[in-house]
Amino acid sequence: MPSLLVKKLLTPFIGIALCGASLQSRAQATAAETADVKKTITAFFEGMRQGDSTAVRRTLAPGAVFHTIGTKAGVTKLAPESPLAFLKAVGTPHPKVWDERITFANILIDANLASVWTPYEFYLGGTFSHCGYNSFQLVKLADGWKIAHVIDTRRKEKCR
């Protein structure tokens, strides 16, 4: 009798554990896939540094969406940003280099979807401006990994 009771109690947990293991194995990627995802995001920021909107555009999926999360007077707001306006700003000459310095904290890939978490510090020229975290969603299209969505936080304090 105790073995039947133990079996009934453990069966749901075994199912959950197997499901979790299955999901984890699907989210693993090859080193080459991970490198290709990193290459796309690196190209995005290198294009921004160089003021090359064409290079940045090549990293974006059709219909890409940008958001930022900000807090004013203690209220958190989600604000959409126009990728076209961003590209125009990148390509418009500006006196100081836009230098977003990122590290790759976490990269998850399943089939044609990648999710990337990157802490960053943003500098105008050599002067610190703000920091935060980026969350990228990428899709693998016929011509490689493209950024479909970027959402970020921005602040001037408590960086890392």
PDB file of C-alpha atoms in Angstrom:
ATOM      1  CA  MET A   1       0.000   0.000   0.000  1.00  0.00           C
ATOM      2  CA  PRO A   2       2.727   2.568   0.844  1.00  0.00           C
ATOM      3  CA  SER A   3       4.333   2.007  -2.566  1.00  0.00           C
ATOM      4  CA  LEU A   4       1.028   2.802  -4.328  1.00  0.00           C
ATOM      5  CA  LEU A   5       0.654   5.963  -2.262  1.00  0.00           C
ATOM      6  CA  VAL A   6       4.247   7.016  -3.013  1.00  0.00           C
ATOM      7  CA  LYS A   7       3.698   6.321  -6.713  1.00  0.00           C
ATOM      8  CA  LYS A   8       0.531   8.470  -6.762  1.00  0.00           C
ATOM      9  CA  LEU A   9       2.296  11.295  -4.950  1.00  0.00           C
ATOM     10  CA  LEU A  10       5.437  11.233  -7.097  1.00  0.00           C
ATOM     11  CA  THR A  11       3.854  10.794 -10.545  1.00  0.00           C
ATOM     12  CA  PRO A  12       3.011  14.510 -11.030  1.00  0.00           C
ATOM     13  CA  PHE A  13       6.502  15.532  -9.929  1.00  0.00           C
ATOM     14  CA  ILE A  14       8.149  13.084 -12.308  1.00  0.00           C
ATOM     15  CA  GLY A  15       6.054  14.476 -15.174  1.00  0.00           C
ATOM     16  CA  ILE A  16       7.015  18.034 -14.305  1.00  0.00           C
ATOM     17  CA  ALA A  17      10.693  17.116 -14.070  1.00  0.00           C
ATOM     18  CA  LEU A  18      10.618  15.366 -17.456  1.00  0.00           C
ATOM     19  CA  CYS A  19       8.807  18.299 -19.047  1.00  0.00           C
ATOM     20  CA  GLY A  20      11.375  20.729 -17.619  1.00  0.00           C
ATOM     21  CA  ALA A  21      14.253  18.607 -18.890  1.00  0.00           C
ATOM     22  CA  SER A  22      12.637  18.467 -22.329  1.00  0.00           C
ATOM     23  CA  LEU A  23      12.214  22.248 -22.458  1.00  0.00           C
ATOM     24  CA  GLN A  24      15.782  22.795 -21.292  1.00  0.00           C
ATOM     25  CA  SER A  25      17.193  20.507 -23.995  1.00  0.00           C
ATOM     26  CA  ARG A  26      15.210  22.321 -26.694  1.00  0.00           C
ATOM     27  CA  ALA A  27      16.580  25.692 -25.550  1.00  0.00           C
ATOM     28  CA  GLN A  28      20.183  24.573 -25.940  1.00  0.00           C
ATOM     29  CA  ALA A  29      22.007  25.605 -29.097  1.00  0.00           C
ATOM     30  CA  THR A  30      25.247  24.868 -30.828  1.00  0.00           C
ATOM     31  CA  ALA A  31      28.240  27.102 -30.290  1.00  0.00           C
ATOM     32  CA  ALA A  32      27.955  28.183 -33.947  1.00  0.00           C
ATOM     33  CA  GLU A  33      24.318  29.291 -33.511  1.00  0.00           C
ATOM     34  CA  THR A  34      25.198  31.194 -30.354  1.00  0.00           C
ATOM     35  CA  ALA A  35      28.119  32.884 -32.138  1.00  0.00           C
ATOM     36  CA  ASP A  36      25.847  33.884 -35.039  1.00  0.00           C
ATOM     37  CA  VAL A  37      23.310  35.440 -32.648  1.00  0.00           C
ATOM     38  CA  LYS A  38      26.108  37.371 -30.896  1.00  0.00           C
ATOM     39  CA  LYS A  39      27.451  38.478 -34.290  1.00  0.00           C
ATOM     40  CA  THR A  40      24.090  40.051 -35.207  1.00  0.00           C
ATOM     41  CA  ILE A  41      23.849  42.002 -31.954  1.00  0.00           C
ATOM     42  CA  THR A  42      27.503  43.040 -32.141  1.00  0.00           C
ATOM     43  CA  ALA A  43      26.949  44.287 -35.718  1.00  0.00           C
ATOM     44  CA  PHE A  44      23.953  46.316 -34.496  1.00  0.00           C
ATOM     45  CA  PHE A  45      26.080  48.161 -31.937  1.00  0.00           C
ATOM     46  CA  GLU A  46      29.102  48.476 -34.220  1.00  0.00           C
ATOM     47  CA  GLY A  47      26.868  50.128 -36.850  1.00  0.00           C
ATOM     48  CA  MET A  48      25.529  52.469 -34.169  1.00  0.00           C
ATOM     49  CA  ARG A  49      29.095  53.346 -33.070  1.00  0.00           C
ATOM     50  CA  GLN A  50      30.070  54.107 -36.657  1.00  0.00           C
ATOM     51  CA  GLY A  51      26.912  56.113 -37.373  1.00  0.00           C
ATOM     52  CA  ASP A  52      26.086  53.620 -40.150  1.00  0.00           C
ATOM     53  CA  SER A  53      22.306  53.238 -40.343  1.00  0.00           C
ATOM     54  CA  THR A  54      22.605  50.831 -43.287  1.00  0.00           C
ATOM     55  CA  ALA A  55      24.699  48.443 -41.183  1.00  0.00           C
ATOM     56  CA  VAL A  56      22.196  48.692 -38.323  1.00  0.00           C
ATOM     57  CA  ARG A  57      19.249  48.142 -40.694  1.00  0.00           C
ATOM     58  CA  ARG A  58      20.844  44.898 -41.949  1.00  0.00           C
ATOM     59  CA  THR A  59      20.565  43.465 -38.415  1.00  0.00           C
ATOM     60  CA  LEU A  60      16.809  44.121 -38.137  1.00  0.00           C
ATOM     61  CA  ALA A  61      13.955  41.827 -39.126  1.00  0.00           C
ATOM     62  CA  PRO A  62      11.121  43.328 -41.176  1.00  0.00           C
ATOM     63  CA  GLY A  63       8.630  44.831 -38.741  1.00  0.00           C
ATOM     64  CA  ALA A  64      11.129  45.024 -35.863  1.00  0.00           C
ATOM     65  CA  VAL A  65       9.758  46.618 -32.693  1.00  0.00           C
ATOM     66  CA  PHE A  66      11.620  48.751 -30.123  1.00  0.00           C
ATOM     67  CA  HIS A  67      10.485  49.560 -26.570  1.00  0.00           C
ATOM     68  CA  THR A  68      12.038  51.197 -23.556  1.00  0.00           C
ATOM     69  CA  ILE A  69      11.013  50.985 -19.919  1.00  0.00           C
ATOM     70  CA  GLY A  70      11.418  54.098 -17.845  1.00  0.00           C
ATOM     71  CA  THR A  71      10.397  55.411 -14.467  1.00  0.00           C
ATOM     72  CA  LYS A  72       9.324  58.985 -13.776  1.00  0.00           C
ATOM     73  CA  ALA A  73       8.112  60.136 -10.386  1.00  0.00           C
ATOM     74  CA  GLY A  74       7.998  56.505  -9.251  1.00  0.00           C
ATOM     75  CA  VAL A  75       5.744  55.399 -12.102  1.00  0.00           C
ATOM     76  CA  THR A  76       6.989  52.768 -14.550  1.00  0.00           C
ATOM     77  CA  LYS A  77       6.099  53.372 -18.184  1.00  0.00           C
ATOM     78  CA  LEU A  78       6.529  51.305 -21.326  1.00  0.00           C
ATOM     79  CA  ALA A  79       7.297  53.489 -24.322  1.00  0.00           C
ATOM     80  CA  PRO A  80       7.431  52.365 -27.945  1.00  0.00           C
ATOM     81  CA  GLU A  81      10.283  53.708 -30.035  1.00  0.00           C
ATOM     82  CA  SER A  82      10.305  53.972 -33.802  1.00  0.00           C
ATOM     83  CA  PRO A  83      12.977  51.825 -35.474  1.00  0.00           C
ATOM     84  CA  LEU A  84      12.863  54.186 -38.472  1.00  0.00           C
ATOM     85  CA  ALA A  85      13.465  57.219 -36.253  1.00  0.00           C
ATOM     86  CA  PHE A  86      16.308  55.343 -34.557  1.00  0.00           C
ATOM     87  CA  LEU A  87      17.898  54.500 -37.916  1.00  0.00           C
ATOM     88  CA  LYS A  88      17.568  58.127 -39.011  1.00  0.00           C
ATOM     89  CA  ALA A  89      19.196  59.311 -35.764  1.00  0.00           C
ATOM     90  CA  VAL A  90      22.047  56.804 -36.132  1.00  0.00           C
ATOM     91  CA  GLY A  91      22.721  57.954 -39.696  1.00  0.00           C
ATOM     92  CA  THR A  92      22.522  61.670 -38.920  1.00  0.00           C
ATOM     93  CA  PRO A  93      25.985  63.040 -38.124  1.00  0.00           C
ATOM     94  CA  HIS A  94      26.403  63.733 -34.415  1.00  0.00           C
ATOM     95  CA  PRO A  95      29.443  65.200 -32.675  1.00  0.00           C
ATOM     96  CA  LYS A  96      29.991  62.342 -30.211  1.00  0.00           C
ATOM     97  CA  VAL A  97      30.164  58.612 -30.850  1.00  0.00           C
ATOM     98  CA  TRP A  98      27.222  56.608 -29.521  1.00  0.00           C
ATOM     99  CA  ASP A  99      29.022  53.828 -27.692  1.00  0.00           C
ATOM    100  CA  GLU A 100      26.840  51.176 -26.061  1.00  0.00           C
ATOM    101  CA  ARG A 101      29.065  48.697 -24.268  1.00  0.00           C
ATOM    102  CA  ILE A 102      27.364  45.371 -23.681  1.00  0.00           C
ATOM    103  CA  THR A 103      28.163  41.994 -22.245  1.00  0.00           C
ATOM    104  CA  PHE A 104      26.276  38.837 -23.142  1.00  0.00           C
ATOM    105  CA  ALA A 105      24.700  37.614 -19.918  1.00  0.00           C
ATOM    106  CA  ASN A 106      22.296  34.993 -21.227  1.00  0.00           C
ATOM    107  CA  ILE A 107      21.486  33.549 -24.655  1.00  0.00           C
ATOM    108  CA  LEU A 108      18.661  31.071 -25.189  1.00  0.00           C
ATOM    109  CA  ILE A 109      17.956  29.549 -28.596  1.00  0.00           C
ATOM    110  CA  ASP A 110      15.204  27.230 -29.743  1.00  0.00           C
ATOM    111  CA  ALA A 111      14.954  26.494 -33.471  1.00  0.00           C
ATOM    112  CA  ASN A 112      14.528  29.914 -35.141  1.00  0.00           C
ATOM    113  CA  LEU A 113      14.021  31.965 -31.960  1.00  0.00           C
ATOM    114  CA  ALA A 114      16.714  33.488 -29.774  1.00  0.00           C
ATOM    115  CA  SER A 115      16.367  35.495 -26.585  1.00  0.00           C
ATOM    116  CA  VAL A 116      19.388  37.505 -25.439  1.00  0.00           C
ATOM    117  CA  TRP A 117      19.923  39.435 -22.189  1.00  0.00           C
ATOM    118  CA  THR A 118      22.694  42.060 -22.172  1.00  0.00           C
ATOM    119  CA  PRO A 119      23.634  44.498 -19.429  1.00  0.00           C
ATOM    120  CA  TYR A 120      25.007  47.722 -20.921  1.00  0.00           C
ATOM    121  CA  GLU A 121      26.579  51.084 -20.270  1.00  0.00           C
ATOM    122  CA  PHE A 122      26.000  53.866 -22.790  1.00  0.00           C
ATOM    123  CA  TYR A 123      28.609  56.551 -23.451  1.00  0.00           C
ATOM    124  CA  LEU A 124      28.429  59.718 -25.533  1.00  0.00           C
ATOM    125  CA  GLY A 125      31.995  59.918 -26.697  1.00  0.00           C
ATOM    126  CA  GLY A 126      33.927  59.011 -23.567  1.00  0.00           C
ATOM    127  CA  THR A 127      31.292  60.359 -21.148  1.00  0.00           C
ATOM    128  CA  PHE A 128      28.968  57.988 -19.303  1.00  0.00           C
ATOM    129  CA  SER A 129      25.301  58.705 -20.085  1.00  0.00           C
ATOM    130  CA  HIS A 130      23.215  55.834 -18.682  1.00  0.00           C
ATOM    131  CA  CYS A 131      23.022  52.086 -18.149  1.00  0.00           C
ATOM    132  CA  GLY A 132      20.532  49.273 -17.981  1.00  0.00           C
ATOM    133  CA  TYR A 133      19.678  45.976 -19.579  1.00  0.00           C
ATOM    134  CA  ASN A 134      18.637  45.061 -23.123  1.00  0.00           C
ATOM    135  CA  SER A 135      16.412  42.135 -23.949  1.00  0.00           C
ATOM    136  CA  PHE A 136      16.643  41.086 -27.600  1.00  0.00           C
ATOM    137  CA  GLN A 137      14.347  38.695 -29.408  1.00  0.00           C
ATOM    138  CA  LEU A 138      15.859  37.439 -32.662  1.00  0.00           C
ATOM    139  CA  VAL A 139      14.449  35.312 -35.441  1.00  0.00           C
ATOM    140  CA  LYS A 140      16.449  33.212 -37.867  1.00  0.00           C
ATOM    141  CA  LEU A 141      15.365  34.124 -41.385  1.00  0.00           C
ATOM    142  CA  ALA A 142      16.684  32.955 -44.756  1.00  0.00           C
ATOM    143  CA  ASP A 143      19.552  35.480 -44.533  1.00  0.00           C
ATOM    144  CA  GLY A 144      20.477  34.756 -40.907  1.00  0.00           C
ATOM    145  CA  TRP A 145      19.623  35.966 -37.415  1.00  0.00           C
ATOM    146  CA  LYS A 146      17.711  39.278 -37.305  1.00  0.00           C
ATOM    147  CA  ILE A 147      16.554  41.393 -34.377  1.00  0.00           C
ATOM    148  CA  ALA A 148      12.750  41.320 -34.121  1.00  0.00           C
ATOM    149  CA  HIS A 149      12.307  43.091 -30.776  1.00  0.00           C
ATOM    150  CA  VAL A 150      14.454  45.136 -28.428  1.00  0.00           C
ATOM    151  CA  ILE A 151      13.299  46.310 -25.026  1.00  0.00           C
ATOM    152  CA  ASP A 152      15.546  48.049 -22.535  1.00  0.00           C
ATOM    153  CA  THR A 153      15.747  49.729 -19.184  1.00  0.00           C
ATOM    154  CA  ARG A 154      17.560  53.021 -18.664  1.00  0.00           C
ATOM    155  CA  ARG A 155      18.968  54.638 -15.559  1.00  0.00           C
ATOM    156  CA  LYS A 156      21.944  56.662 -14.424  1.00  0.00           C
ATOM    157  CA  GLU A 157      22.568  54.873 -11.122  1.00  0.00           C
ATOM    158  CA  LYS A 158      22.884  51.340  -9.747  1.00  0.00           C
ATOM    159  CA  CYS A 159      24.611  50.060 -12.841  1.00  0.00           C
ATOM    160  CA  ARG A 160      25.450  46.366 -12.414  1.00  0.00           C
TER     161      ARG A 160
END
